[in-house]
Amino acid sequence: MEFTSKHLERYADVLLWGLSTARDGKFRRNDIVLIRFDRPALELMEILYGKLLDRGWNALARMGLTATMERNFYDKAGPKQLVFIAPGDRELMGNLNGSIYLHAPQSLTHLRHVDPKRIGKSLVARKPLREIMEQREERGAFGWTLCTFPTESLAEHAGMTVGDYTEQIVKACYLDRDDPVGEWKEVYRRVSGIKKWLNGLEVESFRVRSASMDLKITPGKKRKWIGISGHNIPSFEIFLSPDWRGTEGTYFANQPSYRSGNYVEGVRLTFRDGQAVEIEAEKGGDFVKQQAAMDGGACRIGEFSLTDRRFSRIDRFMADTLFDENYGGEFGNCHVALGSSYSDTYAGDPAALTKRIKKSLGFNDSALHWDLVNTERKTVTARLRSGKEIALYEDGVFAVPGGGRS
């Protein structure tokens, strides 16, 4: 299958729905929206650019580094170049109202020879830019979304042809339907019922069990489950950022992952007092350990997520975190993220969160955010503050009364 012009038009419309849904505040004429894109996604970017102008928004386009340019950067950049922030970047981030990223990597492994510490140093240097956008988002002044465009590299590493990969994207994003935006609105409505149920529970801790893991997660105070918020296209996950200090036990990611040019498989993390004290992997173990040592928060959990298989049409490994963290398949998925937390899972006004308050509530802070996915058959139970234990999720389906159709 190849993308048709109708597919691309629908993809752009779904992205605009996602962008508008992701922002708490409303978009207005003359708002500034940045489109970041990789070169293979140029055709989709051109359609999207026109639609932004039709809405009266100021559209900015920035193409990402090619694989060769990115490899040259990490091979050749000196210490100051590695942490260089271009003049005007802080001003731009401080005035953006929206951002769309079209992810279309030409290579997944071109950085595998690079010392992960160099990549980490660059990420840490750019963290203040991300914090500017997070603060604007907390005030309702900014929203973002992203998607994936098929490339030969993605298809190759997923063990598919480009045509099969494209078909997975079309299916996952409802681009094969006459009204894909309407389909997304229906998913949004149905999942709202599940989130309402979850957020009505007074949970002391969650326990995730499969044949390969047994993990306790503590949600902490003033938390809420969020998801299907428009931030990612596609997205079917429901997640929260727990109090990292209450994480205990073993987590296993049976799904492979590509990060910074490195392939990892079979990651096993053992947590004690909230920190990953034992880190193993069937492949790429040294890289995982280096990532977890990126900064003080990189060995802690910033996110806990569950995907209900009834909503996700993704049933193949895609070698792309956006799709893999939303895998439906036979048993859905759960994933945890090492690293930074999401302040919008705070059950209060996120704009009122200071670094001191975040720290006191156990929201994790890091330049890393790495989703590690488990697709095994599993059960998730919740121990309520009353002492009662209830089933939360089993065989890829939330146990909410009514099936989330309310």
Coordinates of C-alpha atoms in Angstrom, one line a residue:
M1 CA 0.0 0.0 0.0
E2 CA 1.1 3.6 -0.7
F3 CA -0.3 6.7 0.8
T4 CA -2.9 8.3 -1.5
S5 CA -3.7 12.0 -1.6
K6 CA -6.9 11.2 0.3
H7 CA -4.9 9.4 3.0
L8 CA -2.5 12.4 3.4
E9 CA -5.4 14.9 3.6
R10 CA -7.1 12.7 6.3
Y11 CA -3.8 12.4 8.2
A12 CA -3.4 16.1 8.2
D13 CA -7.0 16.6 9.5
V14 CA -6.4 14.1 12.3
L15 CA -3.2 15.9 13.3
L16 CA -5.1 19.2 13.5
W17 CA -7.7 17.5 15.6
G18 CA -5.0 16.2 17.8
L19 CA -3.3 19.5 18.1
S20 CA -6.5 21.4 19.0
T21 CA -7.5 18.6 21.5
A22 CA -4.1 18.6 23.2
R23 CA -4.2 22.3 24.1
D24 CA -6.3 23.4 27.0
G25 CA -6.7 26.9 25.6
K26 CA -8.3 27.6 22.2
F27 CA -6.2 28.5 19.2
R28 CA -6.8 31.9 17.7
R29 CA -5.9 33.7 14.5
N30 CA -2.2 34.6 14.3
D31 CA -1.2 31.9 16.8
I32 CA 2.3 30.5 16.0
V33 CA 2.5 26.8 15.1
L34 CA 5.8 25.1 14.4
I35 CA 5.9 22.0 12.1
R36 CA 9.1 20.0 12.6
F37 CA 9.6 17.3 10.0
D38 CA 12.0 14.8 8.6
R39 CA 12.7 15.0 4.9
P40 CA 10.7 11.9 3.8
A41 CA 7.6 13.5 5.3
L42 CA 7.8 16.6 3.0
E43 CA 4.6 15.8 1.1
L44 CA 2.5 15.5 4.4
M45 CA 4.2 18.7 5.7
E46 CA 3.2 20.7 2.6
I47 CA -0.5 19.7 3.0
L48 CA -0.4 20.4 6.7
Y49 CA 1.3 23.8 6.1
G50 CA -1.5 24.9 3.8
K51 CA -4.2 23.8 6.3
L52 CA -2.5 25.8 9.1
L53 CA -2.6 28.9 6.9
D54 CA -6.2 28.3 6.1
R55 CA -7.0 28.6 9.8
G56 CA -5.3 31.9 10.0
W57 CA -2.3 30.6 12.0
N58 CA 1.3 31.6 11.5
A59 CA 3.0 28.4 10.3
L60 CA 6.7 27.8 10.7
A61 CA 8.5 24.8 9.1
R62 CA 11.8 23.4 10.3
M63 CA 13.3 20.3 8.7
G64 CA 15.2 18.0 11.1
L65 CA 18.8 16.9 10.6
T66 CA 19.3 14.2 8.0
A67 CA 21.0 11.0 9.3
T68 CA 24.3 12.1 7.8
M69 CA 24.0 15.6 9.4
E70 CA 23.1 14.1 12.8
R71 CA 26.0 11.6 12.6
N72 CA 28.4 14.4 11.7
F73 CA 27.1 16.5 14.6
Y74 CA 27.9 13.8 17.2
D75 CA 31.2 12.8 15.5
K76 CA 32.6 16.3 15.0
A77 CA 31.0 18.7 17.6
G78 CA 33.3 20.1 20.2
P79 CA 32.3 20.5 23.9
K80 CA 30.7 23.9 23.3
Q81 CA 29.1 22.9 20.0
L82 CA 27.5 19.9 21.7
V83 CA 25.5 22.1 24.1
F84 CA 25.0 25.1 21.7
I85 CA 21.6 26.7 21.7
A86 CA 20.9 28.9 18.7
P87 CA 20.1 32.5 19.3
G88 CA 16.3 33.0 19.1
D89 CA 15.4 29.4 20.2
R90 CA 14.4 30.4 23.7
E91 CA 12.4 33.3 22.3
L92 CA 10.7 31.1 19.8
M93 CA 9.8 28.4 22.5
G94 CA 8.5 31.2 24.7
N95 CA 6.0 32.3 22.0
L96 CA 4.9 29.1 20.4
N97 CA 1.3 28.2 20.6
G98 CA 1.5 24.8 18.9
S99 CA 4.0 22.2 17.6
I100 CA 3.6 19.3 15.2
Y101 CA 6.4 16.8 14.6
L102 CA 6.3 14.5 11.6
H103 CA 8.7 11.6 12.5
A104 CA 10.2 10.0 9.4
P105 CA 13.6 8.7 10.3
Q106 CA 16.0 7.8 7.4
S107 CA 18.0 5.5 9.7
L108 CA 17.5 4.0 13.2
T109 CA 21.1 2.9 13.7
H110 CA 23.3 5.7 12.4
L111 CA 24.2 6.8 15.9
R112 CA 25.0 3.3 17.3
H113 CA 28.8 4.1 17.3
V114 CA 28.3 7.4 19.3
D115 CA 29.1 7.5 23.0
P116 CA 25.7 7.8 24.7
K117 CA 27.2 10.3 27.1
R118 CA 27.6 12.7 24.2
I119 CA 24.0 12.4 23.2
G120 CA 22.9 12.7 26.8
K121 CA 25.0 15.9 27.2
S122 CA 23.2 17.5 24.3
L123 CA 19.8 16.4 25.6
V124 CA 20.5 17.8 29.0
A125 CA 21.6 21.1 27.4
R126 CA 18.3 21.4 25.5
K127 CA 16.1 20.5 28.6
P128 CA 15.5 24.2 29.5
L129 CA 13.8 24.6 26.1
R130 CA 11.5 21.7 26.8
E131 CA 10.7 23.2 30.2
I132 CA 9.7 26.5 28.6
M133 CA 7.1 24.7 26.4
E134 CA 5.9 22.6 29.4
Q135 CA 5.3 25.8 31.4
R136 CA 3.4 27.3 28.5
E137 CA 1.3 24.1 28.1
E138 CA 0.5 24.2 31.8
R139 CA -1.0 27.6 31.3
G140 CA -3.0 26.5 28.3
A141 CA -1.0 28.6 25.9
F142 CA 0.6 25.7 24.0
G143 CA -0.3 22.3 22.6
W144 CA 1.6 19.7 20.6
T145 CA 1.1 16.5 18.7
L146 CA 3.2 14.2 16.5
C147 CA 2.9 11.3 14.1
T148 CA 5.0 8.8 12.1
F149 CA 5.5 8.7 8.3
P150 CA 6.7 5.4 6.8
T151 CA 10.3 5.0 5.7
E152 CA 12.4 2.2 4.4
S153 CA 14.4 2.1 7.6
L154 CA 11.4 1.8 9.9
A155 CA 9.9 -0.9 7.7
E156 CA 13.2 -2.8 7.5
H157 CA 13.8 -2.9 11.3
A158 CA 10.1 -3.8 11.9
G159 CA 10.5 -6.8 9.5
M160 CA 8.0 -5.4 7.0
T161 CA 7.8 -4.0 3.5
V162 CA 7.2 -0.2 3.2
G163 CA 3.7 -1.0 1.9
D164 CA 2.9 -3.2 4.9
Y165 CA 4.2 -0.5 7.2
T166 CA 2.1 2.1 5.5
E167 CA -1.0 -0.1 5.8
Q168 CA -0.4 -0.4 9.6
I169 CA -0.3 3.4 9.9
V170 CA -3.5 3.8 7.8
K171 CA -5.3 1.2 9.9
A172 CA -4.0 2.5 13.3
C173 CA -4.9 6.1 12.6
Y174 CA -8.3 5.3 11.0
L175 CA -7.2 6.8 7.7
D176 CA -9.2 4.0 5.9
R177 CA -12.4 5.4 7.3
D178 CA -14.5 8.1 5.6
D179 CA -14.4 10.2 8.7
P180 CA -11.2 9.5 10.7
V181 CA -11.7 12.6 12.9
G182 CA -15.1 11.3 13.9
E183 CA -13.5 7.9 14.7
W184 CA -11.0 9.6 17.0
K185 CA -13.7 11.6 18.7
E186 CA -15.6 8.3 19.4
V187 CA -12.4 6.7 20.9
Y188 CA -11.9 9.9 22.9
R189 CA -15.5 9.6 24.3
R190 CA -15.3 6.0 25.2
V191 CA -11.9 6.2 26.9
S192 CA -13.2 9.2 28.9
G193 CA -15.5 6.8 30.7
I194 CA -12.5 4.6 31.7
K195 CA -10.5 7.6 32.9
K196 CA -13.5 8.8 35.0
W197 CA -13.7 5.4 36.6
L198 CA -10.0 5.2 37.3
N199 CA -9.8 8.7 38.7
G200 CA -12.7 7.9 41.1
L201 CA -10.7 5.2 42.8
E202 CA -8.7 6.0 45.9
V203 CA -5.7 3.8 45.1
E204 CA -2.8 3.2 47.5
S205 CA -0.8 1.1 45.0
F206 CA -1.0 -0.9 41.8
R207 CA 0.5 -4.3 41.2
V208 CA 1.5 -5.5 37.8
R209 CA 2.0 -9.3 37.3
S210 CA 2.9 -11.5 34.4
A211 CA 5.0 -14.6 33.8
S212 CA 8.1 -12.4 33.8
M213 CA 7.4 -9.6 36.3
D214 CA 5.9 -8.5 39.5
L215 CA 6.0 -4.7 40.1
K216 CA 4.4 -2.5 42.6
I217 CA 3.7 1.2 41.7
T218 CA 2.5 3.9 44.0
P219 CA 0.4 6.6 42.3
G220 CA 1.1 9.1 45.1
K221 CA -0.9 12.1 46.1
K222 CA -2.9 14.3 43.7
R223 CA -2.6 12.2 40.6
K224 CA -4.9 11.6 37.7
W225 CA -5.0 9.2 34.7
I226 CA -4.9 11.0 31.4
G227 CA -4.6 9.9 27.8
I228 CA -6.2 10.0 24.3
S229 CA -5.5 13.7 24.6
G230 CA -4.5 14.4 21.0
H231 CA -0.8 14.6 21.9
N232 CA 0.2 11.5 19.9
I233 CA -1.4 10.2 16.7
P234 CA -2.1 7.4 17.2
S235 CA -2.6 7.1 20.9
F236 CA -4.7 4.6 22.9
E237 CA -2.8 4.6 26.2
I238 CA -4.0 5.8 29.5
F239 CA -1.3 6.8 31.9
L240 CA -0.2 8.7 35.0
S241 CA 3.1 9.8 36.4
P242 CA 3.4 8.0 39.8
D243 CA 5.4 8.9 42.9
W244 CA 8.7 7.3 41.8
R245 CA 9.6 6.7 45.5
G246 CA 7.1 3.9 45.8
T247 CA 8.3 1.7 42.9
E248 CA 9.3 -1.8 44.1
G249 CA 9.9 -5.1 42.3
T250 CA 10.8 -6.3 38.8
Y251 CA 9.7 -4.9 35.5
F252 CA 10.3 -6.7 32.2
A253 CA 10.1 -5.2 28.7
N254 CA 9.6 -8.1 26.3
Q255 CA 9.2 -5.7 23.3
P256 CA 12.4 -4.6 21.6
S257 CA 13.3 -0.9 21.4
Y258 CA 15.5 1.4 19.3
R259 CA 17.0 4.4 20.9
S260 CA 19.8 6.7 19.8
G261 CA 20.9 4.2 17.2
N262 CA 21.0 1.3 19.6
Y263 CA 18.8 -1.8 19.7
V264 CA 17.8 -3.3 23.0
E265 CA 15.8 -6.4 23.8
G266 CA 14.6 -8.1 27.0
V267 CA 15.2 -5.3 29.4
R268 CA 14.7 -6.3 33.1
L269 CA 14.7 -3.6 35.8
T270 CA 14.7 -4.4 39.5
F271 CA 13.5 -1.5 41.7
R272 CA 14.2 -0.8 45.3
D273 CA 13.2 2.3 47.1
G274 CA 12.1 3.7 43.8
Q275 CA 15.4 3.3 41.9
A276 CA 16.5 0.7 39.4
V277 CA 19.2 -1.0 41.3
E278 CA 19.6 -3.9 38.9
I279 CA 19.5 -3.4 35.1
E280 CA 19.8 -6.3 32.7
A281 CA 19.0 -6.8 29.0
E282 CA 19.3 -9.7 26.6
K283 CA 20.7 -7.3 24.1
G284 CA 22.1 -3.8 24.6
G285 CA 22.5 -4.0 28.4
D286 CA 25.5 -1.6 28.6
F287 CA 23.5 1.0 26.6
V288 CA 20.5 0.7 29.0
K289 CA 22.8 1.2 32.0
Q290 CA 24.4 4.3 30.4
Q291 CA 20.9 5.7 29.7
A292 CA 19.8 5.1 33.3
A293 CA 22.9 7.0 34.5
M294 CA 22.2 10.0 32.3
D295 CA 21.3 12.1 35.3
G296 CA 19.9 11.6 38.8
G297 CA 16.3 10.9 37.7
A298 CA 17.1 8.6 34.7
C299 CA 16.9 5.4 36.9
R300 CA 13.5 6.3 38.2
I301 CA 10.0 5.9 36.8
G302 CA 8.3 8.9 35.2
E303 CA 5.3 7.2 33.7
F304 CA 3.0 4.1 34.1
S305 CA 0.7 3.3 31.2
L306 CA -1.9 0.8 30.1
T307 CA -3.5 0.3 26.6
D308 CA -6.9 -1.4 26.1
R309 CA -6.7 -3.7 23.1
R310 CA -10.4 -2.9 22.2
F311 CA -9.3 0.5 20.9
S312 CA -5.9 -0.1 19.4
R313 CA -5.7 -1.6 15.9
I314 CA -1.9 -1.9 16.1
D315 CA -0.9 -5.6 16.0
R316 CA 2.7 -5.6 14.8
F317 CA 6.0 -4.5 16.2
M318 CA 6.7 -1.2 14.4
A319 CA 10.3 -0.3 15.6
D320 CA 8.8 3.1 16.6
T321 CA 7.9 3.9 20.2
L322 CA 4.8 6.0 19.1
F323 CA 3.2 2.8 17.8
D324 CA 4.8 0.2 20.1
E325 CA 3.7 2.0 23.3
N326 CA 0.1 1.8 21.9
Y327 CA 0.2 -1.8 20.8
G328 CA -3.1 -3.6 21.0
G329 CA -2.6 -7.2 19.8
E330 CA -4.0 -10.0 21.9
F331 CA -3.2 -8.7 25.4
G332 CA -2.8 -5.0 25.0
N333 CA 0.3 -3.6 26.7
C334 CA 1.6 -1.8 29.7
H335 CA 4.7 0.3 29.7
V336 CA 6.8 2.3 32.1
A337 CA 9.1 5.2 31.2
L338 CA 12.4 5.7 32.8
G339 CA 13.0 9.4 33.3
S340 CA 10.9 12.5 33.3
S341 CA 7.3 12.7 34.5
Y342 CA 4.3 14.5 33.1
S343 CA 3.0 17.4 35.1
D344 CA -0.4 17.2 33.4
T345 CA -1.1 14.1 35.4
Y346 CA -1.3 16.3 38.5
A347 CA -4.8 16.4 39.8
G348 CA -4.7 20.1 40.4
D349 CA -3.6 23.2 38.5
P350 CA -0.4 22.2 36.7
A351 CA 0.5 25.9 36.4
A352 CA 0.8 26.0 40.2
L353 CA 3.4 23.3 40.3
T354 CA 6.8 24.5 41.3
K355 CA 10.0 22.4 41.3
R356 CA 9.8 22.2 45.0
I357 CA 6.2 21.0 45.0
K358 CA 6.9 18.5 42.2
K359 CA 9.8 17.1 44.2
S360 CA 7.7 16.8 47.4
L361 CA 5.0 14.9 45.5
G362 CA 7.5 12.5 43.8
F363 CA 7.2 13.7 40.3
N364 CA 10.4 12.6 38.6
D365 CA 12.8 15.0 36.8
S366 CA 15.2 14.0 34.1
A367 CA 16.4 14.7 30.6
L368 CA 15.5 11.1 29.7
H369 CA 12.1 9.8 28.9
W370 CA 12.3 6.2 27.5
D371 CA 9.2 4.0 27.2
L372 CA 9.8 0.3 27.8
V373 CA 6.9 -1.9 26.7
N374 CA 5.5 -5.3 27.9
T375 CA 2.9 -7.0 25.7
E376 CA 2.6 -10.3 27.8
R377 CA -0.6 -11.6 29.2
K378 CA -0.9 -9.8 32.6
T379 CA -3.1 -8.7 35.4
V380 CA -3.1 -5.3 37.1
T381 CA -4.7 -5.0 40.5
A382 CA -5.3 -1.9 42.6
R383 CA -5.1 -1.9 46.4
L384 CA -7.4 0.8 47.6
R385 CA -6.8 3.0 50.7
S386 CA -9.7 1.1 52.3
G387 CA -7.6 -2.1 52.1
K388 CA -9.7 -3.7 49.4
E389 CA -8.0 -5.1 46.3
I390 CA -9.8 -4.9 43.0
A391 CA -9.0 -6.1 39.4
L392 CA -8.1 -3.1 37.3
Y393 CA -6.9 -4.6 34.0
E394 CA -6.7 -8.2 32.7
D395 CA -6.0 -9.8 29.3
G396 CA -5.6 -6.4 27.7
V397 CA -8.9 -4.9 28.9
F398 CA -9.8 -2.5 31.6
A399 CA -12.2 -4.0 34.2
V400 CA -14.4 -0.8 34.3
P401 CA -18.1 -1.5 34.6
G402 CA -19.8 -1.1 31.3
G403 CA -16.6 -1.6 29.3
G404 CA -15.9 2.1 29.0
R405 CA -18.8 2.8 26.7
S406 CA -20.4 5.4 28.9

